[in-house]
Coordinates of C-alpha atoms in Angstrom, one line a residue:
X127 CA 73.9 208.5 119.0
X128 CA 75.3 211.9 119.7
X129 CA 74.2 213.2 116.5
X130 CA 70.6 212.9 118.1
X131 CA 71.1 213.9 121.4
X132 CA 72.8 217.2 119.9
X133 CA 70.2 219.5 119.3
X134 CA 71.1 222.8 117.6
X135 CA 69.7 225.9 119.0
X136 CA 70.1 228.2 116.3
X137 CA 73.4 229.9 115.5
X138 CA 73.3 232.2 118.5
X139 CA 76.6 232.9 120.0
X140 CA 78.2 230.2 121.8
X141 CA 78.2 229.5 125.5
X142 CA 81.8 229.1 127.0
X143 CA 80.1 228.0 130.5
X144 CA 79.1 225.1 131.2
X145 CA 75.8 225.1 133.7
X146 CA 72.9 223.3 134.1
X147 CA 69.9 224.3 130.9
X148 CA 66.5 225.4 131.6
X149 CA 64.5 223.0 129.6
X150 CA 61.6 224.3 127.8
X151 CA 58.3 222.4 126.6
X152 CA 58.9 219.5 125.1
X153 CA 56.3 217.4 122.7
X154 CA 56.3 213.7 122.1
X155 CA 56.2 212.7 118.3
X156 CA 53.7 209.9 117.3
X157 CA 53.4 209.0 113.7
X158 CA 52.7 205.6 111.9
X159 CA 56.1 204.1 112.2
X160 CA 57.9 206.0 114.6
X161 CA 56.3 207.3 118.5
X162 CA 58.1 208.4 121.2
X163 CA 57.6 209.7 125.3
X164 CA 60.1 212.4 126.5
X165 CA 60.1 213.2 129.7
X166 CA 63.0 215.1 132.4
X167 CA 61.8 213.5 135.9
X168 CA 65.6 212.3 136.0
X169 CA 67.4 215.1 135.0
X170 CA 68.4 216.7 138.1
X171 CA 68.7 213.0 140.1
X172 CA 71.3 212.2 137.5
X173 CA 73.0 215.3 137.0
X174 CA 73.6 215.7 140.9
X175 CA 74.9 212.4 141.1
X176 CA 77.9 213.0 137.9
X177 CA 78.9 216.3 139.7
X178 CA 78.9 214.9 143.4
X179 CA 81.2 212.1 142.0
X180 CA 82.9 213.7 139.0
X181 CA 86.3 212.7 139.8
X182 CA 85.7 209.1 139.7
X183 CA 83.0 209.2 136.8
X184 CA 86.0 211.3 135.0
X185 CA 88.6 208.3 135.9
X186 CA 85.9 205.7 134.9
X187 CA 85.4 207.2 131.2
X188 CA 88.7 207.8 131.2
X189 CA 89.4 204.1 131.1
X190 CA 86.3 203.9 128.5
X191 CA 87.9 205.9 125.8
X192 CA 91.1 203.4 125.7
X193 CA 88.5 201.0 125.5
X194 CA 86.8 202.4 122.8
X195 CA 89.8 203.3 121.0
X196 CA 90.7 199.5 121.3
X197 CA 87.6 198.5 119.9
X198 CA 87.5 200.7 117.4
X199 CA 90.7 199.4 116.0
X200 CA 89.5 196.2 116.0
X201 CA 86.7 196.4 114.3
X202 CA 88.0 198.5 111.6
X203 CA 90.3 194.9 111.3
X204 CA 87.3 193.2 110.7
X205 CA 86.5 195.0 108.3
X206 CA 89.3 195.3 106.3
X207 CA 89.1 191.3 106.7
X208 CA 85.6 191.0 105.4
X209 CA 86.7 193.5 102.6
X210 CA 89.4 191.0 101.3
X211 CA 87.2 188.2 101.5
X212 CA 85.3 189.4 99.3
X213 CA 87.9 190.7 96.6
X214 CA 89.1 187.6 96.7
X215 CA 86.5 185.2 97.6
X216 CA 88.5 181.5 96.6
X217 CA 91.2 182.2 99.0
X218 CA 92.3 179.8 101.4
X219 CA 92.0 181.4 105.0
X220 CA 88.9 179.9 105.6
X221 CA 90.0 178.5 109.4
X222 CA 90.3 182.3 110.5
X223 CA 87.2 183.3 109.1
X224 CA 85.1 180.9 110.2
X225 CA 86.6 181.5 114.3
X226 CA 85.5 185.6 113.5
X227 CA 82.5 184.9 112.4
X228 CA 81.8 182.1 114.6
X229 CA 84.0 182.2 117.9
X230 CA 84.0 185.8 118.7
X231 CA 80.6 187.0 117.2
X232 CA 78.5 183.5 117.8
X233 CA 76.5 184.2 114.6
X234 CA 76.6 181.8 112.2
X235 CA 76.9 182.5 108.6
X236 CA 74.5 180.7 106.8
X237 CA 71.5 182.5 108.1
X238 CA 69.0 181.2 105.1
X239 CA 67.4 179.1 107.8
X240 CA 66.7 181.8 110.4
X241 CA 63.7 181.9 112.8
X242 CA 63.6 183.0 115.9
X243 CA 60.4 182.2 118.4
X244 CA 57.8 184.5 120.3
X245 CA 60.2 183.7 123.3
X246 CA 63.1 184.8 121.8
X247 CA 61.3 187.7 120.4
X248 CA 60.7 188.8 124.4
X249 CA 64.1 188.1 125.0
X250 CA 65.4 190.0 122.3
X251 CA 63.4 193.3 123.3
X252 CA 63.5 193.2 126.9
X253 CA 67.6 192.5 126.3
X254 CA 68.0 196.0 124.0
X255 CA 65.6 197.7 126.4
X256 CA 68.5 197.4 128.9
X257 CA 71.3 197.5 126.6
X258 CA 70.2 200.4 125.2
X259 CA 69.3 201.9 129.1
X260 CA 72.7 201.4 129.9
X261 CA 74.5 202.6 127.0
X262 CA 72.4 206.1 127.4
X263 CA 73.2 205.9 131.2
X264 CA 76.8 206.4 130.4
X265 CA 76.4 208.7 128.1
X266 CA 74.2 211.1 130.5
X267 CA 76.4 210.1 133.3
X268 CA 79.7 211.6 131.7
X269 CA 78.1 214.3 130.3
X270 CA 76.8 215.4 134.2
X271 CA 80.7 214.8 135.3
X272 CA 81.8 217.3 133.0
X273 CA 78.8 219.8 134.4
X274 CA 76.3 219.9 131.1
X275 CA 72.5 218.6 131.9
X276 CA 70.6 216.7 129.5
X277 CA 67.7 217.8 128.6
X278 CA 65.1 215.4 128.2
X279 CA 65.0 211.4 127.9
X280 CA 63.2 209.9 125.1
X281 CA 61.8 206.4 124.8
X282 CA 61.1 205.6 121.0
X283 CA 59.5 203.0 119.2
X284 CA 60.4 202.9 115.5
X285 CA 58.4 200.3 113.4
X286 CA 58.9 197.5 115.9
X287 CA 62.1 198.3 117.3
X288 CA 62.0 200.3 121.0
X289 CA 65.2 202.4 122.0
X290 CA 65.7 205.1 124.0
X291 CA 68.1 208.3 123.5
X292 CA 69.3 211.7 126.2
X293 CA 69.5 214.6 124.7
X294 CA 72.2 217.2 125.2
X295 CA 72.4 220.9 124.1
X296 CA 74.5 221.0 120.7
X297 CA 76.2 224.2 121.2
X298 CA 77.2 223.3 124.9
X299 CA 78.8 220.3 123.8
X300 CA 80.6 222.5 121.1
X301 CA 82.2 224.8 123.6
X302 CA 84.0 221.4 125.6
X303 CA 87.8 220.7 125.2
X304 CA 87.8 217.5 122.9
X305 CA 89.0 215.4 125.6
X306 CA 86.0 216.3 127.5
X307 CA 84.2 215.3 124.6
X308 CA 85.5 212.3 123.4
X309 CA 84.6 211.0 127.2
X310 CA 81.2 211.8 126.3
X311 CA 81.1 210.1 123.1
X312 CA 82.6 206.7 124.5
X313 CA 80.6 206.6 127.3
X314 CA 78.0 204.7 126.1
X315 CA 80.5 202.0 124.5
X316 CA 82.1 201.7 127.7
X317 CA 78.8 200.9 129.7
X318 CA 78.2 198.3 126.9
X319 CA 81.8 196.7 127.8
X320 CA 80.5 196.8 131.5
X321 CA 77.0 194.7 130.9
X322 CA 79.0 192.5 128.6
X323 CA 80.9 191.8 131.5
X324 CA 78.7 191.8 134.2
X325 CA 76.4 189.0 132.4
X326 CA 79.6 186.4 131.6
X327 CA 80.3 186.6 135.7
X328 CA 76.8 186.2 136.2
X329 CA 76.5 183.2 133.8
X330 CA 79.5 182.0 135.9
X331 CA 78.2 182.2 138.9
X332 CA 75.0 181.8 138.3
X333 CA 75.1 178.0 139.8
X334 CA 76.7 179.7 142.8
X335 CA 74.3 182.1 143.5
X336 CA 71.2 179.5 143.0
X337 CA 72.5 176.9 145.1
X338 CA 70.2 177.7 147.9
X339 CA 66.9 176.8 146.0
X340 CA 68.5 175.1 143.0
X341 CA 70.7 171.9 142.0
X342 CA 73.2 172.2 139.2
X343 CA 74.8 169.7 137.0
X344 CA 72.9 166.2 138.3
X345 CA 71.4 165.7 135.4
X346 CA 69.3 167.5 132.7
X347 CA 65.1 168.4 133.6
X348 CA 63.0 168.9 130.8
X349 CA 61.2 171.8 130.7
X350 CA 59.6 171.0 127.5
X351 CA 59.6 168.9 124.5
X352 CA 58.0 169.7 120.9
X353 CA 54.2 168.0 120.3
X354 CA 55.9 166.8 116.8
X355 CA 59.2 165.4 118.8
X356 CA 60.7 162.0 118.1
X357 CA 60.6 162.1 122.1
X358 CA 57.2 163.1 123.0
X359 CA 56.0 159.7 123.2
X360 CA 59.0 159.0 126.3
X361 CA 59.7 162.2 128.1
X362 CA 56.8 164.1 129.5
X363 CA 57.9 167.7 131.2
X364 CA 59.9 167.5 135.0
X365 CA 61.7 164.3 133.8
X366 CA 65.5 164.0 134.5
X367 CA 67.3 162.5 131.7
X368 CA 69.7 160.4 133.3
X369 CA 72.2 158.8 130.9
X370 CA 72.8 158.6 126.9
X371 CA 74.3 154.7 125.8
X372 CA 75.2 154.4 129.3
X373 CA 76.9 157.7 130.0
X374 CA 76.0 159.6 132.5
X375 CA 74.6 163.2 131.3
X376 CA 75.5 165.7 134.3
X377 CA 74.8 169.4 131.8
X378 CA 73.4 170.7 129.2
X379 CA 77.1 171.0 127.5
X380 CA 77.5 167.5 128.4
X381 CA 74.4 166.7 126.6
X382 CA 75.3 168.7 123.0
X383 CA 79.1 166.5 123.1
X384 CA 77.8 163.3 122.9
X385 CA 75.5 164.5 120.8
X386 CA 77.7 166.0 118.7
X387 CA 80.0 162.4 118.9
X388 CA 77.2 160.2 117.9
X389 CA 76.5 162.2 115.2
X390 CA 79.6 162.5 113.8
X391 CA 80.1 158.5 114.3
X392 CA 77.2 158.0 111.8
X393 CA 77.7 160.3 109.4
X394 CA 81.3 158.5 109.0
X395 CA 79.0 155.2 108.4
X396 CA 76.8 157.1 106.0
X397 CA 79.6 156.7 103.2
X398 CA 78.0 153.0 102.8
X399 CA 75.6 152.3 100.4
X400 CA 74.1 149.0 102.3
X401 CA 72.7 148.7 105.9
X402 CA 75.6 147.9 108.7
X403 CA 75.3 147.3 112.7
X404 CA 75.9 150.0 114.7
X405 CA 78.3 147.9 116.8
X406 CA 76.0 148.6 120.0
X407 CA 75.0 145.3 121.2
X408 CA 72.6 143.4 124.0
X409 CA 73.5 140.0 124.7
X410 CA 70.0 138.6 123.9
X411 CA 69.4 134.8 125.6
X412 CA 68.8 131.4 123.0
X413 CA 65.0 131.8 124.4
X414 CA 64.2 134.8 123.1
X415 CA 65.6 133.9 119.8
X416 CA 63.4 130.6 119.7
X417 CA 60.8 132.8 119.2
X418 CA 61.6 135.2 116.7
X419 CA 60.0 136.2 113.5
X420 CA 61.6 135.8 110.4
X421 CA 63.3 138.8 108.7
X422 CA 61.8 139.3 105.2
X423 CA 63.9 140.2 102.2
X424 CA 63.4 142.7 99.6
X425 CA 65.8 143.4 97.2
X426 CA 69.5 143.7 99.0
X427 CA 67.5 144.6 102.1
X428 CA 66.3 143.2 105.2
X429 CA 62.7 144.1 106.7
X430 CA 60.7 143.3 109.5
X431 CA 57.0 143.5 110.0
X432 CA 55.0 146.4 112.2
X433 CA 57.8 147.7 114.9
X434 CA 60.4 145.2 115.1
X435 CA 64.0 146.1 114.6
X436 CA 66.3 143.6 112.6
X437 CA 69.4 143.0 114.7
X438 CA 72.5 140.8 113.4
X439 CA 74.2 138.3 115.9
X440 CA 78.2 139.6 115.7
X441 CA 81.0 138.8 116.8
X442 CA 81.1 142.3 118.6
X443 CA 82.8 143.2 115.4
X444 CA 81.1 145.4 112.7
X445 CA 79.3 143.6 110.0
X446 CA 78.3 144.9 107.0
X447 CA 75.0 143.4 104.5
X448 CA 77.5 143.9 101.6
X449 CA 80.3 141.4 103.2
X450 CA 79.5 138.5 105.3
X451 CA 76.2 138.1 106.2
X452 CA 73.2 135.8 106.0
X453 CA 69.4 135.9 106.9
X454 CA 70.1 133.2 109.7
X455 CA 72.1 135.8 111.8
X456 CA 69.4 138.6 111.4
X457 CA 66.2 139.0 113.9
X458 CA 63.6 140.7 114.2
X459 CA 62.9 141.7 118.1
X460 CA 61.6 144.9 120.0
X461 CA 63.7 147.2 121.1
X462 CA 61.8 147.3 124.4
X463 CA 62.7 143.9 125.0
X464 CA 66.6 144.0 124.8
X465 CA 67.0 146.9 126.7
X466 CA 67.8 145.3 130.4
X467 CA 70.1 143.1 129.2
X468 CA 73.9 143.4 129.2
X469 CA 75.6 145.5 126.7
X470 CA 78.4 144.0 124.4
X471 CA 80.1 145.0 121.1
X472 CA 83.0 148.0 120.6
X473 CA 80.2 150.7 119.7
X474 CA 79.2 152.0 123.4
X475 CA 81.2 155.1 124.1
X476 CA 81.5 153.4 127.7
X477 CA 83.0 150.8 126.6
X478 CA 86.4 150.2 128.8
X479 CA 89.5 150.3 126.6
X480 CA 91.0 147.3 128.3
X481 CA 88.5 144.9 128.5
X482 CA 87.2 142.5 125.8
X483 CA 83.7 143.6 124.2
X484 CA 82.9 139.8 123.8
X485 CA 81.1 139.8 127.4
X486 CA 78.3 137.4 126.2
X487 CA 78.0 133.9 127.6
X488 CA 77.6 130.6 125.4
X489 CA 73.8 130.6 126.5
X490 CA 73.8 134.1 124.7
X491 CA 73.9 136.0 121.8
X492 CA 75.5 139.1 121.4
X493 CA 73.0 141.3 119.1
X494 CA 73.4 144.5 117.3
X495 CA 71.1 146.5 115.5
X496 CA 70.8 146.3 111.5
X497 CA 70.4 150.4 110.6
X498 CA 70.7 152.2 107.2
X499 CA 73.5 154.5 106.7
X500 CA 73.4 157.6 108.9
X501 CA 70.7 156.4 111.1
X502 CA 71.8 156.5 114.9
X503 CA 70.7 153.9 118.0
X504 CA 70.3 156.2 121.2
X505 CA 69.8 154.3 124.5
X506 CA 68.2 157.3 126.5
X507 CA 67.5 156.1 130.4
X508 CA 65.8 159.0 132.5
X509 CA 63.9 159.3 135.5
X510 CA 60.6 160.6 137.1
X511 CA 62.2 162.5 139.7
X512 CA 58.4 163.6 141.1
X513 CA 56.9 160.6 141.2
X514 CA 56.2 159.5 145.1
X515 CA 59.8 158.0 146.8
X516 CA 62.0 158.7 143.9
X517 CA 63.0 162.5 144.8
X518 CA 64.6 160.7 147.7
X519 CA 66.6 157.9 145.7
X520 CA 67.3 160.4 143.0
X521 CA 69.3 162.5 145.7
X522 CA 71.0 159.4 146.8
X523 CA 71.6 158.1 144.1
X524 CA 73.4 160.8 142.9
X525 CA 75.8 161.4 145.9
X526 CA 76.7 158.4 147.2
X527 CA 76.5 155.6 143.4
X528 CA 77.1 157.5 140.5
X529 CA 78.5 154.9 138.7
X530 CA 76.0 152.5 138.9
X531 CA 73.3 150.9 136.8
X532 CA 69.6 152.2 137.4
X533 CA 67.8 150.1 135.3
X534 CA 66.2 148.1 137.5
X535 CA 64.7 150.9 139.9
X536 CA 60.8 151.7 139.4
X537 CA 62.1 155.8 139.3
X538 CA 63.9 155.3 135.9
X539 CA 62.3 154.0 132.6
X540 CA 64.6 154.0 129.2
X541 CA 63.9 153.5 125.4
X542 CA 65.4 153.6 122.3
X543 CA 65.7 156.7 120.0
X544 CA 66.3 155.4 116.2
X545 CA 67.1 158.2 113.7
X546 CA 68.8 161.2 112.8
X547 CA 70.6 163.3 115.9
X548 CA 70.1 166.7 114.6
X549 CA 66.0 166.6 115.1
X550 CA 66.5 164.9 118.7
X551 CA 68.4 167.2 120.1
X552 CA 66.4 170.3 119.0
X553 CA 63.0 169.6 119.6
X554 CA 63.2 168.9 123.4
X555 CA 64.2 172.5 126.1
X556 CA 66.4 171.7 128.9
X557 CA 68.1 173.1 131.5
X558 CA 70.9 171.7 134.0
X559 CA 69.2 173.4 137.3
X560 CA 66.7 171.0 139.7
X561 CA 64.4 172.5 142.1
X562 CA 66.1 171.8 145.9
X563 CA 62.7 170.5 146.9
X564 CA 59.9 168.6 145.5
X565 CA 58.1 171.1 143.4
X566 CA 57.6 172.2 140.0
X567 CA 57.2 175.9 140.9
X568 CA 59.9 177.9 139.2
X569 CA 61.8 174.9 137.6
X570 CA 61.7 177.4 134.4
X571 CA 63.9 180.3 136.4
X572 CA 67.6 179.2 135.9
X573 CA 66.4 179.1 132.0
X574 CA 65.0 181.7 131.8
X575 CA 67.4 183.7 133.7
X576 CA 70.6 182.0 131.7
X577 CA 68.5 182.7 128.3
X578 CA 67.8 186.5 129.4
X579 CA 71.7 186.9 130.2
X580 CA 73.4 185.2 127.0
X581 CA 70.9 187.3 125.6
X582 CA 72.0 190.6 127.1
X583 CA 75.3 189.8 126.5
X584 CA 75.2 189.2 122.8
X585 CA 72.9 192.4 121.9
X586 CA 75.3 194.6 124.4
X587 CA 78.1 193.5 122.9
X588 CA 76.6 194.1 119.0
X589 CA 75.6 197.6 120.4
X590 CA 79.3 198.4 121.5
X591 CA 80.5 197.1 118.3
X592 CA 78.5 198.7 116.2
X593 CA 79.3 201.9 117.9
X594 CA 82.9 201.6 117.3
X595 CA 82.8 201.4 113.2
X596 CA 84.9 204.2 111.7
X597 CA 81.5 205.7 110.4
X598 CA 79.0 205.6 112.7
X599 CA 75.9 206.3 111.2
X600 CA 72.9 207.0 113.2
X601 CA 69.6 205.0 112.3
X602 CA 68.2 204.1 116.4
X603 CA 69.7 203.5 119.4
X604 CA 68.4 200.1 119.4
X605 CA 70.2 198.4 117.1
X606 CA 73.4 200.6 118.3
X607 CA 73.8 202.1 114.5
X608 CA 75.1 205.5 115.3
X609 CA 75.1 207.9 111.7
X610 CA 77.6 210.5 112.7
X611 CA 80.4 211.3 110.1
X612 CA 83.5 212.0 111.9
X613 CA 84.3 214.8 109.7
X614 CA 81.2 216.4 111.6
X615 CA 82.7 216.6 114.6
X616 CA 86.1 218.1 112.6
X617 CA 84.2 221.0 111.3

């Protein structure tokens, strides 16, 4: 950005003192893809402030151009990495190239499918607004230490993208000892370091700091779920989603790992070709089954009319339509209507290790339902954590019995999600924080809040990054690509 903030004078003699500028008339620019405002109401509040505590700002960039030297070694790394890859694109390191491009950058590479949201559009901009802020601060802050003035700030907007930039006197900067300079230069990379920090504490923390007004990690509130969500017709906004198959769901982190497990244990069933049981059974009473309705055949597979589920009695062992079944073991029932009963079979992730899965009695049958390959059977149980009496048990509940079964309280409701994981779990926002009280005023705050950190942290950190490349070329501060040939600053 210095290339920018340099602005030649003419080729007047050069100024070996370094004092404060008078700053003439300035004029904003406005065209049709690029406006800006300049103003210098902060000049002399920022330039008082470097020289009244130059000696520390001077030990604080100090420790920014290791920093930046650091960085810049890394990235040029990357580079060279990326280079290789793709001179030789059928080589064999693909475990270290996915943890670059996915552990330490958090992009992933197959960005075919790319949207982004209104929301995350306000994110995005009010998130380089500050980045961009504090990478200039620095730069206008070291600058003051060493005693040169800036002389203006500008606030752009190019196309859609809004940035800011200070701007220095060119020939001023010239007559500086290159150490002086370099401080200057990294400044702005430094202050990047800074937020990036600053925001990981913060998301630390941030439980910490909300405990007064806010409850973290007793289960998951959701803010909002999608009109075309599987969910929608279960979980309304303000409901707590208590448990998955049984398990208790404390966080959202907790939430995306069973997620993540369920999913991965169907797609190891989806190498069948025929329907198979899930191993996730109900033990289902001889009355029910009196009254069943036939399953119907077609082909190699079982159906059953309107919304019934075809379940297969089991041993609590797997069993698969292409071995040993027969219609007399399959049924058709609603889900709704198995749900209380007791859980059996090997397939529920709660399942103790050293306990038989054969809990049925002999007036029961242990039933499991009949799904195609890749199709998952979610037990969801949540809770209506506003509706009169049950803030009270729900705060109860969760201190003194977390291990026990809420089935049968009026505050908790549970159904059965039948499909594909991936959908599920994006089409329904939530958030681990709880209001402290009974009210839904500024449940969206610790999401909102989280979402506007992770956010700052990602574009500060792309800013810094960008800013250390070997060639820094110089297109707008707001996406942190800085054109500035080194070789300019050698001549």
């Amino acid at each position: 950005m210095e290339g920018r903030r340099m602005r030649r004078l003419g080729r007047g003699q050069n100024s070996q003192t370094v004092l404060p500028l008078s700053v003439g008339r300035i004029s904003n620019i406005i065209s049709c893809w690029y406006c800006d405002f300049k103003f210098c109401v902060l000049n002399e509040p920022l330039f008082v402030f470097g020289r009244r505590y130059s000696r520390y700002l001077r030990s604080w960039f100090a420790m920014g151009v290791g920093f930046s030297v650091t960085a810049l070694l890394a990235v040029t790394l990357i580079l060279l990495w990326e280079i290789s890859r793709i001179l030789h694109p059928y080589n064999e390191e693909g475990q270290f190239s996915s943890l670059l491009s996915g552990s330490f950058f958090g992009i992933s590479s197959n960005l075919s499918g790319l949207t982004i949201s209104l929301t995350g559009i306000g994110y995005l901009c009010i998130s380089t607004i500050i980045s961009v802020s504090v990478h200039e601060l620095g730069h206008a802050l070291a600058a003051a230490s060493e005693g040169i003035q800036m002389e203006y700030i500008a606030v752009f907007l190019a196309v859609i993208f809004p940035g800011a930039l200070v701007a220095f006197n060119h020939e001023t900067l010239q007559a500086l000892p290159k150490s002086y300079a370099l401080r200057i230069y990294c400044a702005g990379i430094w202050h990047n370091a800074g937020l990036c920090a600053f925001c990981a504490i913060s998301l630390f923390i941030l439980p910490v700091i909300l405990f007064p007004v806010y409850i973290h990690g007793e289960g998951l509130m959701v803010l909002h779920v999608a009109s075309k969500s599987p969910l929608s017709r279960y979980l309304s906004p303000y409901d707590v989603i208590y448990s998955i198959d049984g398990i208790r769901i404390n966080d959202v982190q907790e939430w995306l790992q069973i997620g993540s497990s369920i999913t991965e244990q169907e797609y190891q069933r989806s190498y069948s070709a025929y329907k198979s049981s899930s191993g996730k059974g109900y033990c289902v009473p001889y009355s029910l089954l009196e009254k069943r309705i036939h399953v119907q055949l077609r082909g190699n597979e079982t159906i059953c009319p309107n919304d019934l589920i075809d379940f297969v009695a089991t041993p609590c062992q797997e069993l698969r339509l292409s071995e040993d079944w027969q219609v007399e073991n399959i049924y058709c029932l609603f889900a709704k209507d198995i749900l209380d009963f007791k859980k059996c079979g090997g397939g529920w992730a709660k399942a103790s290790k050293n306990r038989s899965n054969c809990l049925c009695t002999q007036e029961e049958y242990c039933l499991a339902p009949f799904l195609m390959p890749g199709v998952a059977w979610v037990e969801i149980t949540y809770i209506r954590p506003f509706t009169p009496g049950c803030q009270k048990f729900l705060r109860t509940h969760f201190l003194e019995d977390t291990n026990s079964d809420i089935g049968d309280i009026r505050c908790s409701e549970s159904f059965v999600y039948i499909g594909d994981m991936a959908p599920m779990l994006d089409s329904v926002h939530i958030t681990s924080y709880q209001p402290r009280w009974p009210t839904k005023f500024g449940a969206h705050f610790p999401s909102v809040l989280e979402k506007l950190l992770m956010s700052m942290f990602h574009v500060s950190l792309t800013l810094a990054l960008l800013n250390s490349l070997p060639v820094r070329i110089q297109i707008t501060s707001v996406i942190g690509v800085d054109i500035l040939v080194y070789s300019q600053e050698i001549k």
